[in-house]
Coordinates of C-alpha atoms and ligand atoms in Angstrom, one line a residue:
X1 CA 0.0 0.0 0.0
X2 CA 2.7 2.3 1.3
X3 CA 4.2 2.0 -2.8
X4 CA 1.0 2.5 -4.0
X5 CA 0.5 5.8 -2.1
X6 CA 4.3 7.0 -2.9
X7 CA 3.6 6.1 -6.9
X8 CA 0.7 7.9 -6.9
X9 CA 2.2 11.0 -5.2
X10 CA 5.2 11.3 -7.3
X11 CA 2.6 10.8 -10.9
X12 CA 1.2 14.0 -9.9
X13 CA 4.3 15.6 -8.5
X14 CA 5.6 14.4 -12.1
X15 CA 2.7 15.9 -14.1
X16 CA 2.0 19.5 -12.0
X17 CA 5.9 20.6 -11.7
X18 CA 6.7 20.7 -15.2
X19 CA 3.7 22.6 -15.7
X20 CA 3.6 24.8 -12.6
X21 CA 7.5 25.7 -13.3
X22 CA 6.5 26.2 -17.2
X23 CA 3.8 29.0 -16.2
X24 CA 6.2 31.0 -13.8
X25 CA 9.3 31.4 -16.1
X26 CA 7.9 30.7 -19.7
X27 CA 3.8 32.5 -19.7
X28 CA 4.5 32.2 -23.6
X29 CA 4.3 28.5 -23.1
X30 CA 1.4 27.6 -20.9
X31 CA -0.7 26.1 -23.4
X32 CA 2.0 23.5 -23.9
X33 CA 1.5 23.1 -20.0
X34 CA -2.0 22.8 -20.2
X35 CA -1.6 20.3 -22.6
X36 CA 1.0 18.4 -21.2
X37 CA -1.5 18.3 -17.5
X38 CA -4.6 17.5 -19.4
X39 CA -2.7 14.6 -21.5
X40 CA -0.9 13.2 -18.6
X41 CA -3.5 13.6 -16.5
X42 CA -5.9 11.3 -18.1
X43 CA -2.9 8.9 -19.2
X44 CA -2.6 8.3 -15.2
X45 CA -6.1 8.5 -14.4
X46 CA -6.0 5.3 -17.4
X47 CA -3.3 3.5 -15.7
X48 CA -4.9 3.3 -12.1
X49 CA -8.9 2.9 -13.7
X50 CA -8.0 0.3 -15.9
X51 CA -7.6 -2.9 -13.7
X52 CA -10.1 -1.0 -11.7
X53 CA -12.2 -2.1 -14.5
X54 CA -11.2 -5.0 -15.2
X55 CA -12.2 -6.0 -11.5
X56 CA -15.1 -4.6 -11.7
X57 CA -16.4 -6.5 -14.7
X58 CA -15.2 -9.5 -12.9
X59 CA -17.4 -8.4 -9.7
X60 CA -20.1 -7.5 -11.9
X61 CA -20.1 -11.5 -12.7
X62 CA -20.7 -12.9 -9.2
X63 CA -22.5 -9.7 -7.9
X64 CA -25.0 -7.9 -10.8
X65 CA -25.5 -5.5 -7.9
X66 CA -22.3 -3.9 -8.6
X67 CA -23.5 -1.3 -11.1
X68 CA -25.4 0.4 -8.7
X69 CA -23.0 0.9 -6.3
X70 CA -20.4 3.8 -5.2
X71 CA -16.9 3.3 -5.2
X72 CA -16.5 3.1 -1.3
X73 CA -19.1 0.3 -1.5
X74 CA -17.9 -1.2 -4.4
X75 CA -14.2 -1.6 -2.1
X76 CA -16.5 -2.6 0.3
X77 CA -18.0 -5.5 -1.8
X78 CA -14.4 -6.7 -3.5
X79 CA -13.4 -6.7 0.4
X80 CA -15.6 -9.0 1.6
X81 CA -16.3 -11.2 -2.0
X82 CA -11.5 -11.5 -1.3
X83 CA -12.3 -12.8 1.9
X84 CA -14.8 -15.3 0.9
X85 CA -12.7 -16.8 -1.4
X86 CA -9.8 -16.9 1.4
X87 CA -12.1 -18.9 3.5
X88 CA -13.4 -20.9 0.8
X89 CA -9.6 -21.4 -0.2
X90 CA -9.0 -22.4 2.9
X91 CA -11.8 -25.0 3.7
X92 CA -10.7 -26.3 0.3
X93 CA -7.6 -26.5 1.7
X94 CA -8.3 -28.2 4.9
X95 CA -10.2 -30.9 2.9
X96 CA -7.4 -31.9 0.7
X97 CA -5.3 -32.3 3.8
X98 CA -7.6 -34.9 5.6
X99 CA -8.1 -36.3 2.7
X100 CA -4.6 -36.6 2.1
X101 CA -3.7 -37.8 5.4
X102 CA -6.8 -40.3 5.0
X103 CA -5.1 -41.5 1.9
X104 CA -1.8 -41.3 3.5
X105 CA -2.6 -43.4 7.1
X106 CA -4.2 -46.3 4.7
X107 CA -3.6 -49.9 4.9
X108 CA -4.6 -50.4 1.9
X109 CA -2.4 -49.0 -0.8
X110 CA -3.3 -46.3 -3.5
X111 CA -1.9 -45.5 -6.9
X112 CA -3.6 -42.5 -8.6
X113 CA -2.4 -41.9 -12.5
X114 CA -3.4 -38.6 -14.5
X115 CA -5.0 -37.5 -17.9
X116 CA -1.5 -38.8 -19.7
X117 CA -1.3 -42.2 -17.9
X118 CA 1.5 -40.6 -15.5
X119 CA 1.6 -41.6 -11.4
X120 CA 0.2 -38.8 -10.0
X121 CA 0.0 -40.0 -6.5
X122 CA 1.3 -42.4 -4.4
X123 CA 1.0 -43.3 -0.5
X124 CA 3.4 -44.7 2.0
X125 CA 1.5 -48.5 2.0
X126 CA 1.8 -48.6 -2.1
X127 CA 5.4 -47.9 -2.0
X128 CA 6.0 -50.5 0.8
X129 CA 3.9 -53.1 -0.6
X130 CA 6.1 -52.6 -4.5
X131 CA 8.9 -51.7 -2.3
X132 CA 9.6 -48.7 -4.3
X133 CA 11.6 -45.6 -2.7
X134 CA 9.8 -43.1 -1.7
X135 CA 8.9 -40.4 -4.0
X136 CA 10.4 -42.3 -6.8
X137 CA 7.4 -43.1 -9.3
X138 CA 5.9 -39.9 -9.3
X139 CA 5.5 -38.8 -12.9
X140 CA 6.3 -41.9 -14.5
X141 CA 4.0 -44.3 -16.2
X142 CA 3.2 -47.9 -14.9
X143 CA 5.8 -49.6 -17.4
X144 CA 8.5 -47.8 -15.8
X145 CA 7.7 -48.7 -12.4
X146 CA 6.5 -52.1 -12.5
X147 CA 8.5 -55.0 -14.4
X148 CA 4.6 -57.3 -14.0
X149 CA 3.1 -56.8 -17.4
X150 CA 0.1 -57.9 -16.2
X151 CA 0.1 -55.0 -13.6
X152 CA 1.2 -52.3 -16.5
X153 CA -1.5 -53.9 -18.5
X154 CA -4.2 -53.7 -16.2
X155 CA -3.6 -49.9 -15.6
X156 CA -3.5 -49.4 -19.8
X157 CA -6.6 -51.4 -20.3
X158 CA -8.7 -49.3 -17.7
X159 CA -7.5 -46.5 -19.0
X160 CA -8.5 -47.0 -22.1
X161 CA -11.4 -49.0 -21.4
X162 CA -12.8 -47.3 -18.7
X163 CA -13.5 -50.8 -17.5
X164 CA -12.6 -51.8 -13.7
X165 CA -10.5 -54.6 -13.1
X166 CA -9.6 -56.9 -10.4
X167 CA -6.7 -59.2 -10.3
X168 CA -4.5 -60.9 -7.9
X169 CA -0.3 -60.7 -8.6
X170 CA 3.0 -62.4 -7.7
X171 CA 5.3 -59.6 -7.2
X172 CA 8.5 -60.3 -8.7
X173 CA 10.6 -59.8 -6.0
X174 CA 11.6 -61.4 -2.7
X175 CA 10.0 -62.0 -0.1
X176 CA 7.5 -63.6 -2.5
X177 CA 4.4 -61.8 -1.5
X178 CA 1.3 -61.4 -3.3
X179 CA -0.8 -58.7 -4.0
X180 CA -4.6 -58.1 -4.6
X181 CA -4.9 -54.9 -7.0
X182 CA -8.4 -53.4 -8.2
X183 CA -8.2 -50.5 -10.6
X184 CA -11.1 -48.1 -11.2
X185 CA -11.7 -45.3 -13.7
X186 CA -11.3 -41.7 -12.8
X187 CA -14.3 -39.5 -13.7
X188 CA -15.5 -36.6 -13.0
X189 CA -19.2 -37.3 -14.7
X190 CA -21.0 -40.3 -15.1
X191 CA -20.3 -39.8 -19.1
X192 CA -17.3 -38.0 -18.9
X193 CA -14.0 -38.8 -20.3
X194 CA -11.6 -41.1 -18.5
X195 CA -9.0 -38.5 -16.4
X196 CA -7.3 -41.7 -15.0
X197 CA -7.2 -44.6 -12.8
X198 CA -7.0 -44.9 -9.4
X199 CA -5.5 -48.4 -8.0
X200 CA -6.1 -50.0 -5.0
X201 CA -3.3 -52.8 -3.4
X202 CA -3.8 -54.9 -0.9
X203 CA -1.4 -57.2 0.5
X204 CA -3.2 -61.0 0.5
X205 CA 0.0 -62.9 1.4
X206 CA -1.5 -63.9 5.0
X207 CA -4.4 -64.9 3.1
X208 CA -2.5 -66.7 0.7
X209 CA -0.1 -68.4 2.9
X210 CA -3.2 -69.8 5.2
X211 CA -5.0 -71.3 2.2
X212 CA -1.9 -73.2 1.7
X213 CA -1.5 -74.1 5.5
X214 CA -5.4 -75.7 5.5
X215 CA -4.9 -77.3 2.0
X216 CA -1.5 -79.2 3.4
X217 CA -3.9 -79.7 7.1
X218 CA -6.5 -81.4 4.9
X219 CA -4.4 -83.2 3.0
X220 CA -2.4 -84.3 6.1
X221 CA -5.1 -85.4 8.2
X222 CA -6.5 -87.6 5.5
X223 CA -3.3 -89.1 4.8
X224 CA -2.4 -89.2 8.6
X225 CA -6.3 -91.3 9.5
X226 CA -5.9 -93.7 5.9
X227 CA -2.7 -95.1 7.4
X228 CA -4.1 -96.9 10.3
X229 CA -7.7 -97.4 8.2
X230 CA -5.5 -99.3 5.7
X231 CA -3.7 -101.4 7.9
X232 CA -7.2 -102.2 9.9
X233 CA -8.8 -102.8 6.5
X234 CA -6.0 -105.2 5.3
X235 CA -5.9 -107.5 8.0
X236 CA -9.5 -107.9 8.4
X237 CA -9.0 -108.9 4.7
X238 CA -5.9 -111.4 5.5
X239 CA -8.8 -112.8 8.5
X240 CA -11.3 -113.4 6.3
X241 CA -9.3 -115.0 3.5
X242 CA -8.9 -117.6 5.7
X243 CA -6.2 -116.1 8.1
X244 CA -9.0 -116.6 10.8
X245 CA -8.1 -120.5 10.5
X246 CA -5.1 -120.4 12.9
X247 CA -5.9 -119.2 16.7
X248 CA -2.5 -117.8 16.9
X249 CA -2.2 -115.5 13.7
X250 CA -5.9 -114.3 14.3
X251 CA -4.5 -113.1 17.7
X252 CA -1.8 -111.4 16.9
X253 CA -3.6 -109.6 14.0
X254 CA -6.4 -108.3 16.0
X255 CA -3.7 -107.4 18.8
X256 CA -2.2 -104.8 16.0
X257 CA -5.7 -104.0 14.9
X258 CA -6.4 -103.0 18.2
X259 CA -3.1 -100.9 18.4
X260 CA -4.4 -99.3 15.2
X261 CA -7.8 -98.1 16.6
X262 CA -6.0 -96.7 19.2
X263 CA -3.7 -94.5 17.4
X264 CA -6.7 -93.7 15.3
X265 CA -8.4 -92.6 18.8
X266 CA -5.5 -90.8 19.4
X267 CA -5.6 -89.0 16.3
X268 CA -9.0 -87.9 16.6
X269 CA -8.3 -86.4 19.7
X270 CA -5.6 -85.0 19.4
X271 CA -7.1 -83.1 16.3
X272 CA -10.0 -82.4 18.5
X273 CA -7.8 -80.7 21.0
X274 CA -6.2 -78.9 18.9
X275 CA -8.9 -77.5 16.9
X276 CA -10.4 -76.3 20.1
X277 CA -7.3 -75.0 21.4
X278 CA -6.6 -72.7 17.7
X279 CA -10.2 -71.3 17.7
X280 CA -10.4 -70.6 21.0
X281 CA -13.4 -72.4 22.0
X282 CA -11.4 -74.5 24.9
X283 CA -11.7 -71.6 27.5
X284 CA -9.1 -70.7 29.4
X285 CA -9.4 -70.6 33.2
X286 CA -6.2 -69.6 34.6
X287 CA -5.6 -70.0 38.6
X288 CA -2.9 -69.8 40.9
X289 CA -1.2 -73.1 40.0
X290 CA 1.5 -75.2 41.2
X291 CA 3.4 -77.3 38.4
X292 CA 5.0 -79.9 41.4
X293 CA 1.9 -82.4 41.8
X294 CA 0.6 -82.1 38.1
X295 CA 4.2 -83.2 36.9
X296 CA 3.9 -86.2 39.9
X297 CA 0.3 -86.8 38.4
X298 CA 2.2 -87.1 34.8
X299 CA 4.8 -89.5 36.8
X300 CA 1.7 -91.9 37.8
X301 CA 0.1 -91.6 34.6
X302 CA 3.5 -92.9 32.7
X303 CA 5.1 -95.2 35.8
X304 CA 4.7 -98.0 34.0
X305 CA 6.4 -97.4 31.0
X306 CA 8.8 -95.5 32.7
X307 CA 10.0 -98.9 34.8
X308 CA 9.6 -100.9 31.9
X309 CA 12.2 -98.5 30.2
X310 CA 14.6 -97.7 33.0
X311 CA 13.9 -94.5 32.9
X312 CA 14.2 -91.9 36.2
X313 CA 12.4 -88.6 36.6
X314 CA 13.7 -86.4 38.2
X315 CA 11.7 -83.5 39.5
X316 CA 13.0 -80.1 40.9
X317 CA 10.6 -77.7 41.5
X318 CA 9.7 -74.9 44.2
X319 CA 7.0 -73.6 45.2
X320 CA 6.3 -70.8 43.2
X321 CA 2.7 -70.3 41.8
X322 CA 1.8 -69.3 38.5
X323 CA -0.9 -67.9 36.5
X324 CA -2.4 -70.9 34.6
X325 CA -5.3 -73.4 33.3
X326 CA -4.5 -76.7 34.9
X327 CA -6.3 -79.0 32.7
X328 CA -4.4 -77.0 29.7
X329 CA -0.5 -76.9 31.5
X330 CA -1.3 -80.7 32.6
X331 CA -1.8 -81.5 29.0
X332 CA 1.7 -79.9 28.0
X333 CA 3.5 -81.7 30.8
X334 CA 2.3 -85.2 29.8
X335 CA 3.2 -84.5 26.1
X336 CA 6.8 -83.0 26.8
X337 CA 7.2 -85.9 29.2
X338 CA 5.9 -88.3 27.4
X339 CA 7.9 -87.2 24.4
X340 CA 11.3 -87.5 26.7
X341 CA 10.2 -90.9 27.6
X342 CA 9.3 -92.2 24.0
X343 CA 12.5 -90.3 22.2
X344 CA 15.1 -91.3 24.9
X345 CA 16.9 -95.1 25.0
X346 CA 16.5 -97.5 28.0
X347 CA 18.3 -96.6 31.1
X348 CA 18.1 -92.7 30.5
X349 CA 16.9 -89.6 32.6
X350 CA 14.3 -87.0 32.0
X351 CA 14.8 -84.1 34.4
X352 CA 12.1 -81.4 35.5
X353 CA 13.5 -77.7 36.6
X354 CA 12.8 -74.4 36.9
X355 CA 14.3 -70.9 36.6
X356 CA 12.8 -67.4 37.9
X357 CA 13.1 -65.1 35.1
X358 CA 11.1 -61.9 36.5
X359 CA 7.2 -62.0 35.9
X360 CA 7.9 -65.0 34.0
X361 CA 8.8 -68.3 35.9
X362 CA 10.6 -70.8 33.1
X363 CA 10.1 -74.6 33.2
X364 CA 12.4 -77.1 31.5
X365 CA 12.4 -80.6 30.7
X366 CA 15.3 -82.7 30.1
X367 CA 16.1 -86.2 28.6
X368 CA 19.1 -88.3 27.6
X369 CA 17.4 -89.2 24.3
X370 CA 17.9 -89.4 20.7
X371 CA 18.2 -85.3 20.1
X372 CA 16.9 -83.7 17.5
X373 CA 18.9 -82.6 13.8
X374 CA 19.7 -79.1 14.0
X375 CA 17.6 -78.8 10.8
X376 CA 14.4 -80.1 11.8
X377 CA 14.4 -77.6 14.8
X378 CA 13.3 -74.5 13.3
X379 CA 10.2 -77.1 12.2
X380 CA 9.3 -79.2 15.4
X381 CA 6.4 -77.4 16.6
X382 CA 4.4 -77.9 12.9
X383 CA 1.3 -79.7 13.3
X384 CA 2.4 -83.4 11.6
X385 CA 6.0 -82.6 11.5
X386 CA 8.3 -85.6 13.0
X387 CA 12.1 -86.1 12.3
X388 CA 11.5 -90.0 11.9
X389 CA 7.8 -90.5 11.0
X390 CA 8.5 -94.4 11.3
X391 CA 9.5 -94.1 14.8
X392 CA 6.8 -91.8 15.7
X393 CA 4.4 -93.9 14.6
X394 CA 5.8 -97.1 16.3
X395 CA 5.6 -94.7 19.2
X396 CA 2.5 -94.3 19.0
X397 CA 3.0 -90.9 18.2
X398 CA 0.4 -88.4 16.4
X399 CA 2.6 -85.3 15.3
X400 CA 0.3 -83.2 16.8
X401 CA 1.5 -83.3 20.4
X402 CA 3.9 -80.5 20.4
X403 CA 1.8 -77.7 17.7
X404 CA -0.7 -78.3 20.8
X405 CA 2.4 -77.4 23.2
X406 CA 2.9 -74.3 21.4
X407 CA -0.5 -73.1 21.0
X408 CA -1.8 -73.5 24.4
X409 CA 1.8 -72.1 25.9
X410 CA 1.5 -69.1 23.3
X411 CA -2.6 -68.6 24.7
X412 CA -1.3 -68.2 28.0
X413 CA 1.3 -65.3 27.0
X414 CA 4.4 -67.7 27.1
X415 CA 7.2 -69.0 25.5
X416 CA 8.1 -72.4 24.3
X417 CA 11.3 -73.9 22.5
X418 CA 13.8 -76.1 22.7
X419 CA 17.9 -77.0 22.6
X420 CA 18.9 -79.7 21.3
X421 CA 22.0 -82.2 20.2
X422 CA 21.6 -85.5 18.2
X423 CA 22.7 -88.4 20.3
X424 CA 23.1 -86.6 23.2
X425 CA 19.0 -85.4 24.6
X426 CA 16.7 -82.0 24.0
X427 CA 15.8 -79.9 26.7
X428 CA 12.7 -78.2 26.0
X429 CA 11.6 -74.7 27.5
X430 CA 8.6 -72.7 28.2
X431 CA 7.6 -69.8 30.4
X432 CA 4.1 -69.0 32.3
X433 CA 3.5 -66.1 33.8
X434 CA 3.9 -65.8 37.7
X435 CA 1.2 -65.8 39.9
X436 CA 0.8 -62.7 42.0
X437 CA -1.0 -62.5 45.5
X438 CA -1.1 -58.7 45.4
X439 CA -2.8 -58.4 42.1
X440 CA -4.6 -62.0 42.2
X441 CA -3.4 -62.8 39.2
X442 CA -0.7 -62.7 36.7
Ligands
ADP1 P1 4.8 -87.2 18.0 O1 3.4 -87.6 18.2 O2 5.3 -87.7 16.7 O3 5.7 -87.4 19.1 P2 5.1 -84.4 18.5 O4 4.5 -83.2 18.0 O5 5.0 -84.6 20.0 O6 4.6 -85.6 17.7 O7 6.7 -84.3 18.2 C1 7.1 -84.0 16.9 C2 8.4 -84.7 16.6 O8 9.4 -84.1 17.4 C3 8.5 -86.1 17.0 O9 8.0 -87.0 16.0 C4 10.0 -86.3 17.2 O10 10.6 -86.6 16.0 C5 10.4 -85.0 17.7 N1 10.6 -85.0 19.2 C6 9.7 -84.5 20.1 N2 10.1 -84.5 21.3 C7 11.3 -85.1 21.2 C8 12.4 -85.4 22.2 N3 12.2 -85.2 23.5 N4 13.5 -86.0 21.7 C9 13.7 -86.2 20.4 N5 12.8 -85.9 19.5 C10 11.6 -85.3 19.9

């Protein structure tokens, strides 16, 4: 304003001293000055009206009002009709932010391309998901972004098309993870031209991955209950093609038969358990609990077979209480111990301890068994995974007793894994939570 106001002064300053200095030394020349105040005058009165116009005729098209008006009003009006627009701005403003940061905090991810096929936008989630740095496929168009010609087809063909499309990709690097995209036309009218596409990515690897885990389950448990069926079914065959003749071979056969059933039994419950422990239906009740008499319950349950093996069990534990569903923590004590028992050679020892480790108290169970490889580690808690399937089986064994280990260790907040050396015995670990008077519970 302050310019404004000095310009102003010195164009009149400009255009009176000339002609006020003209008419006090040269009288012989004041027409010229007249001239020169009238001309200049209305060349400056031009400069500042002009935009003056201008705005008005702009006014006069969002207010018709305007004609009417005087000048002081008409400021008044291109006052106010400025600060509309600076709040409208504003709003307008505010709204691309939220939705920005909308688009932004996603999960989903979101590629947006313009009127020339160009990536226009771009969140945080898309860039993760096609691992692309940040900021980097701004301006470019799908086929030099994306080595998937699917994926640089799918944007062209919706483009062009105006046709969405949904598809589910591979990316093409590691780790392999795979994408869901769904692309969609921009428009900004139900028949309107396309502007671009807007892409939406989700990542479906978890999906992906558990349709593979249930397909193996399914395909595992059929396999895992036809063994023993098979067997059952073939010597009932070998009976009654005349097997059933001699006392002695009809014996033994139905002995094994037997054996079967039960390891089908055990099969089924196992499965049962475990299905119930993954979906949560088997409830947990957690109480103060002591592990010493369960683990002498487990000793009773397995005394037998313990003798017959020459096997001692040891058993050091205090008295600390933790925070735990008996029936559950009974169930992982006669697995891991039953597991020491069945994997170790005659004459060994299984050992039963404890460690405080803070608000967690840690249990471990020792044998002097068989070990485990160091590869099949990483894969011992899989449902169905043994090292020897043979020897499980002539165990008795299900492969499901340590996945329900895990699970129900893992529902009550804890830890469970194991050491191992082949030849030499495993120690397996696991934590519960302590029990705390104070806070009467966990
Ligand atoms: P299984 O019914 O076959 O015993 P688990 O899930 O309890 O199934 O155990 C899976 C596999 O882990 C077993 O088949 C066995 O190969 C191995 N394993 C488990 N516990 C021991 C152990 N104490 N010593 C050696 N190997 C073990």
């Amino acid at each position: 304003m302050q310019r404004l106001r000095f310009q102003m002064i010195a164009g009149f300053v400009l255009l009176l001293l000339p002609a006020f200095w003209i008419s006090l030394n040269r009288p012989g020349l004041s027409a010229l000055a007249l001239l020169w105040v009238v001309g200049g005058g209305y060349l400056l009165i031009r400069f500042y009206l002009d935009p003056m116009e201008k705005l008005w005729k702009t006014m006069r098209s969002f207010d018709p009002e305007i004609q009417y008006v005087t000048y002081k009003k008409f400021l008044k009006k291109v006052y106010h009709h400025l600060n509309a627009q600076e709040e409208r701005i504003d709003r307008e403003k505010k709204g691309r932010e939220d939705v920005e940061s909308i688009l932004f905090s996603m999960v989903e991810g979101v590629v947006a391309t313009d009127s020339s096929g160009r990536i226009s936008f771009l969140n945080p989630t898309a860039e993760r998901l096609f691992q692309i740095e940040h900021g980097s496929a701004l301006g470019k168009y799908p086929r030099e972004v994306w080595r998937e010609f699917e994926l640089v087809e799918m944007f062209h063909q919706v483009f062009v098309t105006g046709q969405p499309q949904s598809r589910e990709f591979q990316l093409d690097l590691p780790p392999k993870s795979y994408l869901k995209v769904e692309i969609i036309p921009i428009r900004y009218g139900e028949d309107e031209e396309v502007q671009g596409v807007l892409a939406m990515v989700r990542d479906i690897t978890r999906v992906r991955r558990l349709e593979t885990i249930r397909t193996d389950f399914v395909a595992n448990v059929s396999h895992e209950l036809r063994t023993p069926l098979t067997s059952i079914k073939g010597f009932i065959e070998t009976l009654l093609d005349g097997g059933l003749e001699s006392r002695e071979t009809t014996k033994r056969f139905l002995t094994i038969m037997y054996q079967e059933t039960e390891r089908f039994n055990r099969l089924i419950s196992d499965l049962l358990d475990l299905s119930q422990i993954e979906s949560g239906q088997a409830e947990l009740s957690r109480n103060k609990l002591y592990l010493a008499p369960l683990v002498e319950d487990v000793r009773l349950t397995l005394q037998e077979r313990l003798t017959e093996k020459n096997i001692s069990l040891s058993v050091e534990l205090g008295p600390t209480p933790v925070w735990a569903d008996e029936d559950q923590i009974r169930e992982v004590l006669v697995n891991l111990i039953e597991n020491a028992l069945k994997y170790s050679t005659a004459g060994g020892h299984i050992k039963v301890q404890e460690y405080n480790s803070g608000d967690q108290q840690e249990f471990i169970i020792c044998d002097t068994g068989i070990g485990i490889p160091k590869d099949s580690i990483p894969r011992i808690f899989e449902r169905f995974y043994r090292v020897d399937k043979a020897r499980s089986r002539e165990m008795g064994g299900t492969g499901l007793g340590l996945s329900i280990v895990k699970h129900i260790i893992e529902r009550h907040d804890g830890r469970v894994w194991v050491e191992s050396e082949l030849g030499k015995g495993s120690c397996f670990h696991f934590t519960l939570t302590k029990y705390q008077e104070e806070r009467g519970k966990g």
